[in-house]
Short mmCIF file of C-alpha atoms in Angstrom, two decimals:
data_model
loop_
_atom_site.label_atom_id
_atom_site.label_comp_id
_atom_site.label_asym_id
_atom_site.label_seq_id
_atom_site.Cartn_x
_atom_site.Cartn_y
_atom_site.Cartn_z
CA MET A 1 -46.55 -48.41 17.79
CA VAL A 2 -47.76 -47.06 14.21
CA PRO A 3 -45.45 -48.60 11.18
CA TYR A 4 -43.68 -46.37 9.24
CA SER A 5 -45.23 -47.19 6.25
CA ALA A 6 -48.82 -46.63 7.64
CA ARG A 7 -47.87 -43.52 9.11
CA ARG A 8 -46.44 -41.99 5.98
CA GLN A 9 -49.60 -43.15 4.16
CA LEU A 10 -51.54 -41.36 7.12
CA VAL A 11 -49.53 -38.08 6.52
CA ARG A 12 -49.88 -38.55 2.75
CA ARG A 13 -53.50 -38.63 3.25
CA ALA A 14 -53.84 -35.60 5.71
CA VAL A 15 -51.67 -33.48 3.14
CA GLY A 16 -54.25 -34.42 0.37
CA PHE A 17 -57.32 -33.92 2.20
CA GLY A 18 -55.64 -30.54 3.46
CA LEU A 19 -54.70 -29.28 -0.18
CA TRP A 20 -58.06 -30.44 -1.14
CA LEU A 21 -60.06 -28.54 1.55
CA GLY A 22 -57.74 -25.19 0.83
CA LEU A 23 -58.73 -25.64 -2.73
CA PHE A 24 -62.29 -25.52 -2.23
CA LEU A 25 -62.12 -22.50 0.43
CA ALA A 26 -60.48 -20.65 -2.48
CA ALA A 27 -62.63 -21.88 -5.17
CA ALA A 28 -65.92 -21.27 -2.59
CA ALA A 29 -64.44 -17.53 -1.93
CA LEU A 30 -64.30 -17.30 -5.52
CA CYS A 31 -67.87 -18.48 -6.50
CA ASP A 32 -69.57 -16.26 -3.66
CA LEU A 33 -70.58 -19.16 -1.76
CA SER A 34 -72.06 -17.27 1.13
CA PRO A 35 -74.55 -18.23 3.78
CA GLU A 36 -76.20 -15.06 3.03
CA ILE A 37 -76.91 -15.82 -0.37
CA LEU A 38 -77.90 -19.18 0.41
CA LYS A 39 -80.01 -17.92 3.35
CA GLN A 40 -81.61 -15.44 1.27
CA GLY A 41 -82.38 -17.69 -1.52
CA LEU A 42 -83.88 -20.61 0.78
CA GLY A 43 -85.83 -17.60 2.08
CA LYS A 44 -88.16 -17.49 -1.56
CA ALA A 45 -89.02 -21.25 -1.45
CA PRO A 46 -92.26 -20.89 -0.39
CA GLN A 47 -93.05 -18.53 -3.20
CA PHE A 48 -91.54 -20.40 -5.62
CA ALA A 49 -93.54 -23.50 -4.50
CA ARG A 50 -96.65 -21.25 -5.24
CA GLU A 51 -95.42 -20.38 -8.60
CA PHE A 52 -93.98 -23.52 -9.90
CA PHE A 53 -96.89 -25.75 -8.42
CA PRO A 54 -99.28 -26.96 -9.29
CA PRO A 55 -98.34 -28.02 -12.61
CA LEU A 56 -100.30 -26.71 -15.50
CA TRP A 57 -102.39 -29.54 -16.66
CA ALA A 58 -104.22 -27.67 -19.22
CA ALA A 59 -100.99 -27.38 -21.30
CA ALA A 60 -100.63 -31.17 -20.93
CA ASP A 61 -101.49 -31.58 -24.61
CA GLU A 62 -99.29 -28.83 -25.98
CA MET A 63 -96.47 -30.83 -24.73
CA VAL A 64 -97.20 -34.12 -26.36
CA GLU A 65 -95.80 -32.86 -30.09
CA PRO A 66 -92.56 -31.38 -28.47
CA LEU A 67 -92.01 -34.57 -26.42
CA LEU A 68 -92.25 -36.91 -29.67
CA SER A 69 -89.58 -34.65 -31.48
CA THR A 70 -87.23 -34.76 -28.57
CA LEU A 71 -87.73 -38.50 -28.80
CA ALA A 72 -87.38 -38.63 -32.62
CA LEU A 73 -84.34 -36.62 -32.16
CA ALA A 74 -82.75 -38.63 -29.90
CA SER A 75 -83.54 -41.86 -31.50
CA ALA A 76 -82.33 -40.98 -34.99
CA ALA A 77 -78.61 -39.51 -33.36
CA SER A 78 -78.46 -42.89 -31.81
CA LEU A 79 -79.01 -44.75 -35.07
CA LEU A 80 -77.04 -42.77 -37.22
CA GLY A 81 -74.46 -42.95 -34.37
CA MET A 82 -74.48 -46.62 -34.15
CA LEU A 83 -74.28 -47.23 -37.78
CA LEU A 84 -71.38 -44.72 -38.46
CA ALA A 85 -69.38 -46.14 -35.03
CA PHE A 86 -68.76 -49.15 -36.76
CA PRO A 87 -66.29 -47.73 -39.85
CA VAL A 88 -64.95 -45.24 -37.42
CA GLY A 89 -64.02 -47.82 -34.76
CA LEU A 90 -62.51 -49.97 -37.52
CA ALA A 91 -60.36 -46.60 -38.53
CA ALA A 92 -59.41 -46.47 -34.90
CA ALA A 93 -58.24 -50.07 -34.49
CA ALA A 94 -54.63 -50.87 -34.80
CA ASN A 95 -54.97 -54.43 -36.13
CA ILE A 96 -57.08 -53.18 -38.87
CA VAL A 97 -55.43 -49.88 -40.41
CA PRO A 98 -51.95 -48.30 -40.13
CA VAL A 99 -50.90 -45.82 -37.49
CA TRP A 100 -51.09 -42.85 -39.50
CA LEU A 101 -55.14 -43.25 -39.90
CA ARG A 102 -55.83 -44.56 -36.40
CA LEU A 103 -53.65 -41.79 -34.72
CA PRO A 104 -55.67 -38.82 -36.26
CA VAL A 105 -58.80 -40.76 -35.71
CA ARG A 106 -58.37 -41.37 -32.20
CA ILE A 107 -57.40 -37.63 -31.50
CA LEU A 108 -60.25 -36.61 -33.08
CA LEU A 109 -62.78 -38.98 -31.12
CA GLY A 110 -60.99 -37.72 -28.01
CA ALA A 111 -61.39 -34.24 -28.65
CA GLU A 112 -65.02 -34.83 -29.45
CA ARG A 113 -65.47 -36.37 -26.33
CA ALA A 114 -63.75 -33.47 -24.37
CA LEU A 115 -66.11 -30.73 -25.80
CA PRO A 116 -69.58 -30.03 -24.41
CA GLU A 117 -72.17 -31.11 -26.56
CA ILE A 118 -73.64 -27.77 -26.50
CA LEU A 119 -70.63 -26.14 -28.02
CA GLN A 120 -70.78 -28.39 -30.86
CA LEU A 121 -74.32 -27.49 -31.26
CA LEU A 122 -73.22 -24.04 -31.58
CA PHE A 123 -71.08 -24.81 -34.37
CA PHE A 124 -73.77 -26.83 -36.09
CA VAL A 125 -76.13 -23.99 -35.71
CA VAL A 126 -73.85 -21.58 -37.47
CA ALA A 127 -73.72 -24.17 -40.30
CA PHE A 128 -77.24 -25.30 -40.59
CA GLY A 129 -79.36 -22.68 -38.64
CA LEU A 130 -81.46 -23.47 -35.50
CA GLY A 131 -83.72 -26.60 -35.77
CA PRO A 132 -83.92 -30.15 -35.04
CA PHE A 133 -81.04 -30.88 -37.83
CA SER A 134 -78.03 -29.24 -35.85
CA GLY A 135 -79.48 -30.86 -32.64
CA MET A 136 -79.20 -34.17 -34.47
CA CYS A 137 -75.72 -33.65 -35.92
CA ALA A 138 -74.47 -32.76 -32.34
CA LEU A 139 -75.99 -35.61 -31.12
CA ALA A 140 -74.86 -38.53 -33.42
CA PHE A 141 -71.51 -36.66 -33.41
CA SER A 142 -71.45 -37.04 -29.68
CA SER A 143 -72.61 -40.59 -30.17
CA ILE A 144 -69.91 -41.32 -32.71
CA GLY A 145 -67.29 -39.88 -30.23
CA MET A 146 -68.27 -42.63 -27.55
CA LEU A 147 -69.13 -45.57 -29.55
CA GLY A 148 -66.55 -45.20 -32.19
CA LYS A 149 -63.53 -45.64 -29.15
CA LEU A 150 -65.11 -48.44 -27.69
CA VAL A 151 -65.87 -49.93 -30.96
CA GLY A 152 -62.26 -49.64 -31.79
CA ASP A 153 -60.95 -50.84 -28.42
CA ALA A 154 -63.62 -53.92 -28.86
CA ILE A 155 -61.62 -54.44 -32.45
CA GLU A 156 -58.33 -54.26 -31.03
CA ASP A 157 -59.41 -56.96 -28.05
CA ALA A 158 -61.04 -59.12 -30.81
CA ASP A 159 -59.79 -62.84 -30.92
CA ASP A 160 -57.18 -62.62 -33.65
CA LYS A 161 -57.22 -66.55 -34.46
CA VAL A 162 -60.75 -66.15 -35.70
CA LEU A 163 -59.37 -63.16 -38.33
CA GLU A 164 -56.15 -65.33 -39.05
CA SER A 165 -58.30 -68.73 -39.92
CA LEU A 166 -60.71 -66.72 -42.19
CA LYS A 167 -57.71 -65.30 -44.05
CA ALA A 168 -56.11 -68.41 -44.24
CA THR A 169 -59.33 -70.09 -46.19
CA GLY A 170 -58.91 -66.86 -48.77
CA ALA A 171 -61.20 -64.48 -47.33
CA SER A 172 -61.14 -61.10 -48.75
CA PHE A 173 -60.48 -58.10 -46.51
CA TRP A 174 -64.48 -57.14 -46.11
CA GLN A 175 -65.00 -60.59 -45.72
CA VAL A 176 -63.04 -61.05 -42.77
CA ILE A 177 -64.46 -58.06 -41.15
CA ARG A 178 -68.16 -59.29 -42.09
CA TYR A 179 -67.81 -62.82 -40.79
CA GLY A 180 -64.85 -62.42 -38.15
CA LEU A 181 -65.15 -59.09 -37.09
CA LEU A 182 -68.32 -58.21 -36.51
CA PRO A 183 -70.20 -60.87 -35.10
CA GLN A 184 -67.70 -60.25 -32.27
CA VAL A 185 -68.18 -56.43 -31.66
CA LEU A 186 -71.85 -55.97 -32.58
CA PRO A 187 -73.28 -57.31 -29.22
CA SER A 188 -71.36 -54.68 -27.31
CA LEU A 189 -71.82 -52.18 -30.01
CA ALA A 190 -75.58 -52.80 -29.75
CA ALA A 191 -75.78 -52.69 -25.61
CA ASN A 192 -73.36 -49.72 -25.72
CA ALA A 193 -75.70 -47.75 -28.36
CA LEU A 194 -78.58 -48.56 -26.18
CA PHE A 195 -76.87 -47.10 -23.32
CA ARG A 196 -76.07 -44.29 -25.59
CA PHE A 197 -79.73 -43.71 -26.32
CA ASP A 198 -80.60 -43.14 -22.72
CA VAL A 199 -77.92 -40.57 -22.74
CA ASN A 200 -79.17 -38.95 -25.97
CA VAL A 201 -82.63 -38.48 -24.70
CA ARG A 202 -81.35 -36.43 -21.76
CA SER A 203 -78.76 -34.58 -23.95
CA SER A 204 -81.70 -33.84 -26.54
CA VAL A 205 -83.89 -32.04 -24.08
CA VAL A 206 -81.08 -29.69 -23.14
CA LEU A 207 -79.88 -28.96 -26.44
CA GLY A 208 -83.70 -28.38 -27.26
CA ALA A 209 -83.10 -25.38 -24.97
CA ILE A 210 -80.50 -23.82 -27.04
CA GLY A 211 -81.93 -24.44 -30.45
CA ALA A 212 -83.07 -27.86 -31.32
CA GLY A 213 -86.51 -27.64 -30.48
CA GLY A 214 -88.76 -30.15 -28.92
CA ILE A 215 -89.52 -30.33 -24.91
CA GLY A 216 -86.42 -28.55 -23.94
CA ALA A 217 -87.47 -25.46 -25.89
CA GLU A 218 -90.88 -25.81 -24.37
CA ILE A 219 -89.05 -25.84 -20.78
CA ALA A 220 -87.02 -22.84 -22.05
CA ARG A 221 -89.78 -21.07 -23.42
CA SER A 222 -92.15 -21.21 -20.44
CA MET A 223 -89.33 -19.93 -18.16
CA GLY A 224 -88.63 -17.14 -20.27
CA MET A 225 -92.26 -16.09 -20.17
CA LEU A 226 -92.41 -16.50 -16.40
CA GLN A 227 -94.93 -19.32 -16.79
CA TYR A 228 -93.45 -20.93 -14.29
CA ASN A 229 -96.45 -23.86 -13.82
CA ARG A 230 -96.19 -24.16 -17.32
CA ALA A 231 -92.40 -25.07 -16.95
CA THR A 232 -92.87 -27.53 -14.45
CA MET A 233 -95.47 -29.23 -16.88
CA ALA A 234 -92.88 -29.56 -19.50
CA VAL A 235 -90.63 -30.71 -16.94
CA LEU A 236 -92.91 -33.69 -15.71
CA GLY A 237 -93.10 -34.73 -19.50
CA SER A 238 -89.42 -34.63 -19.54
CA LEU A 239 -89.13 -36.56 -16.71
CA ILE A 240 -91.60 -39.15 -18.04
CA LEU A 241 -89.76 -39.63 -21.17
CA ILE A 242 -86.27 -39.81 -19.45
CA TYR A 243 -87.68 -42.39 -17.20
CA ALA A 244 -89.38 -44.29 -20.29
CA ALA A 245 -85.97 -44.37 -22.27
CA GLU A 246 -83.92 -45.59 -19.04
CA THR A 247 -86.24 -48.41 -18.55
CA VAL A 248 -86.57 -49.27 -22.01
CA SER A 249 -82.84 -49.05 -23.02
CA GLY A 250 -81.85 -50.95 -19.42
CA GLN A 251 -84.55 -53.86 -20.19
CA LEU A 252 -83.27 -54.32 -24.14
CA ARG A 253 -79.78 -54.01 -22.79
CA ARG A 254 -80.14 -56.77 -20.48
CA ARG A 255 -82.03 -59.45 -22.84
CA LEU A 256 -79.17 -58.43 -25.18
CA LEU A 257 -76.71 -59.53 -22.64
CA GLU A 258 -78.83 -62.77 -21.74
CA ASP A 259 -78.98 -63.64 -25.49
CA GLY A 260 -75.29 -63.36 -25.87
CA ARG A 261 -74.62 -65.74 -22.59
CA SER A 262 -77.06 -68.57 -23.75
CA MET B 1 -75.34 -72.87 -36.25
CA MET B 2 -76.96 -70.61 -38.82
CA TRP B 3 -75.73 -70.83 -42.39
CA PRO B 4 -74.09 -67.93 -43.99
CA SER B 5 -76.83 -67.26 -46.32
CA GLN B 6 -79.70 -67.13 -43.58
CA ASN B 7 -77.12 -65.21 -41.18
CA ALA B 8 -77.13 -62.79 -44.24
CA ARG B 9 -80.81 -62.58 -44.79
CA ARG B 10 -81.03 -61.74 -40.88
CA MET B 11 -78.50 -59.23 -41.33
CA TRP B 12 -79.98 -57.44 -44.40
CA ALA B 13 -83.70 -57.48 -42.42
CA THR B 14 -82.03 -55.87 -39.57
CA VAL B 15 -80.39 -52.95 -41.87
CA ALA B 16 -83.94 -52.37 -43.50
CA THR B 17 -85.35 -52.26 -40.20
CA PHE B 18 -82.67 -49.87 -38.99
CA ALA B 19 -82.90 -47.69 -42.45
CA ALA B 20 -86.78 -47.48 -41.94
CA PHE B 21 -86.86 -46.34 -38.47
CA LEU B 22 -83.93 -43.65 -39.21
CA GLY B 23 -85.93 -42.51 -42.41
CA GLY B 24 -89.07 -42.18 -40.01
CA PHE B 25 -87.35 -40.31 -37.50
CA LEU B 26 -86.05 -37.90 -39.92
CA ALA B 27 -89.35 -37.61 -41.95
CA TYR B 28 -91.05 -36.68 -38.35
CA LEU B 29 -88.46 -34.40 -37.95
CA ASN B 30 -89.22 -32.49 -41.34
CA VAL B 31 -85.16 -33.35 -42.02
CA GLU B 32 -83.38 -33.96 -45.09
CA PRO B 33 -79.72 -34.71 -44.28
CA VAL B 34 -78.60 -35.48 -47.78
CA ALA B 35 -80.36 -32.02 -49.23
CA VAL B 36 -79.23 -29.91 -46.27
CA LEU B 37 -75.60 -31.36 -46.58
CA PHE B 38 -74.81 -31.57 -50.16
CA GLN B 39 -77.20 -28.79 -51.68
CA GLY B 40 -76.70 -26.05 -49.78
CA GLN B 41 -73.28 -24.23 -49.19
CA HIS B 42 -73.95 -24.81 -45.48
CA LEU B 43 -70.27 -26.69 -44.69
CA GLN B 44 -68.34 -24.42 -47.20
CA ASN B 45 -70.02 -21.29 -44.98
CA LEU B 46 -69.31 -22.93 -41.56
CA PHE B 47 -65.43 -23.25 -42.43
CA ARG B 48 -65.38 -19.57 -43.90
CA ASP B 49 -67.04 -18.44 -40.96
CA VAL B 50 -65.21 -20.22 -38.52
CA PHE B 51 -61.64 -20.99 -39.41
CA PRO B 52 -59.17 -19.96 -38.96
CA PRO B 53 -59.54 -19.55 -34.99
CA ARG B 54 -58.53 -15.88 -33.92
CA LEU B 55 -55.91 -17.00 -31.25
CA ALA B 56 -55.56 -13.21 -30.86
CA VAL B 57 -58.69 -13.22 -28.48
CA LEU B 58 -56.28 -15.14 -25.96
CA TRP B 59 -54.40 -12.18 -24.75
CA GLU B 60 -56.44 -9.39 -26.41
CA ARG B 61 -59.50 -9.89 -23.98
CA SER B 62 -58.89 -8.89 -20.52
CA GLY B 63 -60.90 -10.89 -18.47
CA LEU B 64 -60.77 -14.10 -20.41
CA TRP B 65 -58.03 -15.97 -18.02
CA TRP B 66 -60.17 -14.84 -15.04
CA SER B 67 -63.04 -16.58 -16.69
CA VAL B 68 -61.16 -19.51 -16.83
CA VAL B 69 -60.39 -19.85 -13.30
CA GLU B 70 -63.73 -18.95 -12.29
CA THR B 71 -65.24 -21.92 -14.57
CA LEU B 72 -62.22 -24.14 -12.68
CA ALA B 73 -63.58 -22.49 -9.34
CA MET B 74 -67.16 -23.72 -10.11
CA ALA B 75 -66.37 -26.76 -10.94
CA PHE B 76 -64.26 -27.99 -8.00
CA ALA B 77 -66.65 -26.07 -5.47
CA GLY B 78 -69.42 -28.05 -7.08
CA THR B 79 -67.79 -31.16 -7.21
CA THR B 80 -66.63 -30.99 -3.22
CA LEU B 81 -70.04 -29.92 -2.31
CA GLY B 82 -71.66 -32.61 -4.11
CA LEU B 83 -69.21 -35.42 -3.20
CA ALA B 84 -69.61 -34.24 0.41
CA PHE B 85 -73.03 -34.83 0.14
CA ALA B 86 -73.10 -37.81 -2.16
CA LEU B 87 -71.11 -39.86 0.61
CA PRO B 88 -73.98 -39.87 3.24
CA ALA B 89 -76.56 -40.22 0.41
CA GLY B 90 -74.90 -43.20 -0.85
CA LEU B 91 -74.47 -44.78 3.00
CA ALA B 92 -78.27 -44.23 3.29
CA GLY B 93 -78.81 -45.48 -0.16
CA ALA B 94 -76.95 -48.92 0.06
CA ALA B 95 -78.63 -52.04 1.33
CA ASN B 96 -76.01 -52.77 3.58
CA THR B 97 -75.30 -49.55 5.38
CA THR B 98 -78.69 -47.72 5.53
CA PRO B 99 -80.35 -47.44 8.70
CA HIS B 100 -83.98 -48.26 7.35
CA GLY B 101 -85.26 -49.58 4.07
CA GLY B 102 -87.67 -46.90 3.73
CA LEU B 103 -84.97 -44.26 3.85
CA ARG B 104 -82.89 -46.44 1.17
CA ALA B 105 -86.10 -46.31 -1.04
CA ALA B 106 -86.48 -42.35 -0.50
CA VAL B 107 -82.97 -41.69 -1.14
CA ARG B 108 -82.55 -43.68 -4.15
CA PHE B 109 -85.89 -42.05 -5.77
CA GLN B 110 -84.47 -38.48 -4.71
CA LEU B 111 -81.13 -39.26 -6.38
CA SER B 112 -82.81 -40.87 -9.73
CA LEU B 113 -84.91 -37.36 -9.83
CA GLU B 114 -81.79 -35.61 -9.45
CA ARG B 115 -80.24 -37.36 -12.43
CA ALA B 116 -83.43 -36.62 -14.67
CA LEU B 117 -83.88 -33.14 -14.04
CA SER B 118 -81.89 -31.18 -16.59
CA SER B 119 -79.35 -29.25 -15.72
CA PHE B 120 -80.27 -25.95 -17.37
CA PHE B 121 -83.90 -26.24 -15.52
CA ILE B 122 -82.14 -26.41 -12.29
CA LEU B 123 -79.65 -23.70 -13.26
CA MET B 124 -82.83 -21.52 -14.27
CA VAL B 125 -84.59 -21.92 -11.32
CA LEU B 126 -81.62 -21.44 -9.28
CA LEU B 127 -80.40 -18.12 -11.04
CA ILE B 128 -83.85 -16.70 -10.12
CA ALA B 129 -83.69 -17.84 -6.55
CA PHE B 130 -79.91 -17.19 -5.85
CA GLY B 131 -79.43 -14.16 -8.44
CA LEU B 132 -76.97 -14.20 -11.51
CA GLY B 133 -73.31 -15.54 -10.57
CA PRO B 134 -71.60 -18.45 -10.15
CA PHE B 135 -73.25 -19.31 -6.92
CA ALA B 136 -76.13 -20.84 -8.64
CA ALA B 137 -74.21 -22.94 -11.26
CA THR B 138 -71.95 -24.18 -8.40
CA VAL B 139 -75.19 -25.39 -6.51
CA THR B 140 -76.43 -26.85 -9.96
CA LEU B 141 -73.19 -28.78 -10.39
CA ALA B 142 -73.39 -29.88 -7.02
CA LEU B 143 -77.11 -31.31 -7.42
CA GLY B 144 -75.83 -32.92 -10.33
CA THR B 145 -72.86 -34.29 -8.85
CA LEU B 146 -75.13 -35.61 -5.73
CA GLY B 147 -77.57 -37.64 -8.16
CA GLY B 148 -74.83 -39.11 -10.16
CA PHE B 149 -72.43 -40.21 -7.64
CA GLY B 150 -74.66 -40.79 -4.77
CA LYS B 151 -76.00 -43.74 -6.91
CA LEU B 152 -72.40 -44.51 -7.80
CA PHE B 153 -71.54 -44.68 -4.37
CA ALA B 154 -74.29 -46.95 -3.25
CA GLU B 155 -73.69 -49.26 -5.65
CA SER B 156 -69.74 -49.66 -4.70
CA LEU B 157 -70.81 -49.83 -0.91
CA GLU B 158 -73.12 -52.96 -2.09
CA ARG B 159 -70.66 -54.37 -4.10
CA VAL B 160 -68.05 -54.75 -0.96
CA GLU B 161 -67.58 -58.23 0.78
CA ALA B 162 -69.58 -59.06 3.26
CA ALA B 163 -67.27 -61.26 5.75
CA PRO B 164 -65.12 -58.51 7.32
CA ALA B 165 -68.33 -57.01 8.68
CA GLU B 166 -69.67 -60.06 10.23
CA ALA B 167 -66.13 -60.66 11.41
CA LEU B 168 -66.28 -57.33 13.09
CA ALA B 169 -70.04 -58.00 14.30
CA ALA B 170 -69.21 -61.36 15.71
CA LEU B 171 -66.47 -59.52 18.00
CA GLY B 172 -68.95 -57.33 19.17
CA ALA B 173 -68.91 -54.14 17.13
CA SER B 174 -71.73 -51.80 16.32
CA ARG B 175 -73.23 -51.38 13.15
CA SER B 176 -71.29 -47.66 12.55
CA GLN B 177 -68.08 -49.69 13.78
CA GLN B 178 -68.46 -52.35 11.25
CA ILE B 179 -69.43 -49.79 8.53
CA CYS B 180 -66.32 -47.39 9.35
CA PHE B 181 -64.11 -50.25 9.79
CA ALA B 182 -65.15 -52.93 7.25
CA VAL B 183 -67.42 -51.44 4.68
CA LEU B 184 -65.80 -47.96 3.92
CA PRO B 185 -62.34 -49.29 3.65
CA GLN B 186 -63.19 -51.99 1.10
CA ALA B 187 -65.26 -49.16 -1.12
CA ALA B 188 -62.64 -46.06 -0.39
CA PRO B 189 -60.66 -46.91 -3.79
CA ALA B 190 -63.93 -46.88 -5.78
CA LEU B 191 -65.26 -43.40 -3.88
CA ILE B 192 -61.69 -41.91 -4.84
CA THR B 193 -61.58 -42.92 -8.33
CA GLY B 194 -65.00 -41.62 -8.51
CA SER B 195 -64.25 -38.36 -7.06
CA LEU B 196 -61.76 -37.53 -9.66
CA TYR B 197 -63.76 -38.41 -12.44
CA ALA B 198 -66.79 -36.34 -11.16
CA PHE B 199 -64.35 -33.07 -11.39
CA ASP B 200 -63.88 -34.21 -14.97
CA ILE B 201 -67.41 -34.33 -15.53
CA ASN B 202 -68.05 -31.25 -13.76
CA LEU B 203 -65.35 -29.02 -15.48
CA ARG B 204 -67.44 -30.03 -18.92
CA ALA B 205 -70.58 -29.20 -17.28
CA ALA B 206 -69.65 -25.92 -16.09
CA ILE B 207 -68.71 -24.84 -19.48
CA ALA B 208 -71.67 -26.08 -20.83
CA LEU B 209 -73.80 -24.06 -18.13
CA GLY B 210 -72.03 -21.27 -18.56
CA ILE B 211 -73.72 -21.13 -22.27
CA PHE B 212 -76.76 -21.20 -20.33
CA GLY B 213 -76.10 -17.96 -18.12
CA ALA B 214 -73.58 -19.55 -15.23
CA GLY B 215 -70.94 -17.39 -16.02
CA GLY B 216 -67.11 -18.34 -16.69
CA LEU B 217 -65.53 -19.60 -19.83
CA GLY B 218 -69.43 -20.61 -21.31
CA ALA B 219 -70.23 -16.97 -20.96
CA GLU B 220 -67.43 -15.63 -22.99
CA LEU B 221 -68.04 -18.21 -25.62
CA LEU B 222 -72.12 -17.12 -25.54
CA LEU B 223 -70.87 -13.55 -25.84
CA ALA B 224 -68.88 -14.24 -28.66
CA TYR B 225 -71.04 -16.55 -30.25
CA ASN B 226 -73.92 -13.70 -29.77
CA THR B 227 -71.98 -11.20 -31.18
CA LEU B 228 -71.09 -13.31 -34.50
CA ARG B 229 -67.43 -13.55 -33.61
CA TYR B 230 -67.33 -17.02 -34.66
CA HIS B 231 -63.41 -16.89 -35.08
CA ASP B 232 -63.42 -16.06 -31.51
CA VAL B 233 -65.66 -18.95 -30.61
CA LEU B 234 -63.10 -21.40 -32.08
CA ALA B 235 -60.43 -20.02 -30.11
CA LEU B 236 -62.35 -20.12 -27.02
CA ALA B 237 -63.38 -23.98 -28.20
CA LEU B 238 -59.82 -24.64 -28.33
CA VAL B 239 -59.19 -23.53 -25.01
CA SER B 240 -62.09 -25.59 -23.51
CA LEU B 241 -60.45 -28.66 -25.07
CA VAL B 242 -57.05 -27.96 -23.67
CA LEU B 243 -58.42 -27.25 -20.17
CA VAL B 244 -60.56 -30.19 -20.07
CA THR B 245 -57.73 -32.61 -21.84
CA ALA B 246 -55.31 -31.28 -19.45
CA VAL B 247 -57.63 -31.84 -16.27
CA GLU B 248 -58.28 -35.32 -17.34
CA ARG B 249 -54.40 -36.18 -17.63
CA VAL B 250 -54.04 -34.67 -14.00
CA SER B 251 -56.71 -36.67 -12.67
CA ASP B 252 -55.57 -39.86 -14.55
CA PHE B 253 -52.12 -39.22 -13.01
CA LEU B 254 -53.58 -38.84 -9.64
CA ARG B 255 -55.76 -42.20 -9.88
CA GLN B 256 -52.64 -44.24 -10.74
CA ARG B 257 -50.90 -42.95 -7.85
CA ILE B 258 -53.64 -43.80 -5.68
#
């Protein structure tokens, strides 16, 4: 005999699953998810393989400059984001600033994280035109959106006793922050910034396609000119960049965390 | 223990290195942020061009709400499809549930490829293959979900306690019985939480893909943008913001209940 509560749980799960399935079927109908389209698309696979492969190796040296530009864009945005995330995080911490400052800052950070980067890029392009500067602004903003919140949370979790004892010795507000707070939050900020660098490299490829230049622009242009094997070459370049950034960011993060433990 | 003076010197050295790197990158990109920000009228122009949002677009433009529904549908279908493939991929990619070590390595590599390929490139290829319409975008979202959550699922399966599976094995349970009754139940909360999170991510991605030609709300944004209706763009951005925030709240609520 199944216990009552277990049966109720089973029923609830079945209802949840049924709801999910029903919603999926409705969504699939809206999105024209039909086997015919799938079959028709998959039928083109051999032709695609011929057009996209082999990569246009001759274009390899044309990819170096865009790749470096994408890397520089992501790096500059990450550094800028990390530098600005600390003051923004201070303004988002309840134990540092009054509510009338913390609340709007938190709302702005939340709104920033909710909007896709591409959409933010569009606004920066309206202001600054196409080019790497707009891309850097979009990426720096989204870095601040994430890092600023994490710094704010870290400051709110920081050990109050350290701050209190510094205050008791007569330290000024900025000295308390410099010697009490900064050492507590800096390691986690650096680790998160390294993670954000990994994310920013991926995003800067995407933003490039809309107008920030670099390898993303190269991919989009090759696709637009129907030079599919050149696009494959550019994509290969972006894969190398992304894997390299992931490895470097992961290694540095691991070393940082090991340093913190010893 | 470091003396404050030494500490301060180290800090200034770090700050100087940072500034040098930042300056180097900006010089490479030919960007002068101070000049751009303060010499031109760019920011004033932005505010003049964009504010206030023309909220009238919300009821004047027929088909707008339909495009919102389409974006939600793309995100939901993409999430479900992606997760449906991510579960077996996670099982094959986790050391304690995989049928074979070689398969695990292959699956892991394939998942990392799906994460590293830019979604807009996948979308462009699929738009050529499947034609314009939400189909290509849905499959793009599903592939992205598979890459991200296949890895996440594999990791949560590997974090599971080994003892219950061993206990079942001692009772004579087969490998698949161990997985069904000892491994999966332990990982289930993580998998369900991850699934709700996947929808949040995909909704944002669906709006972004729309700007690359996938239809839905993103396409409305792109259209307004290309026809220089910037006040409409801001209004539509606010719609995206409300939509994403609302979905986040709902999934937070569901997560807490589960």
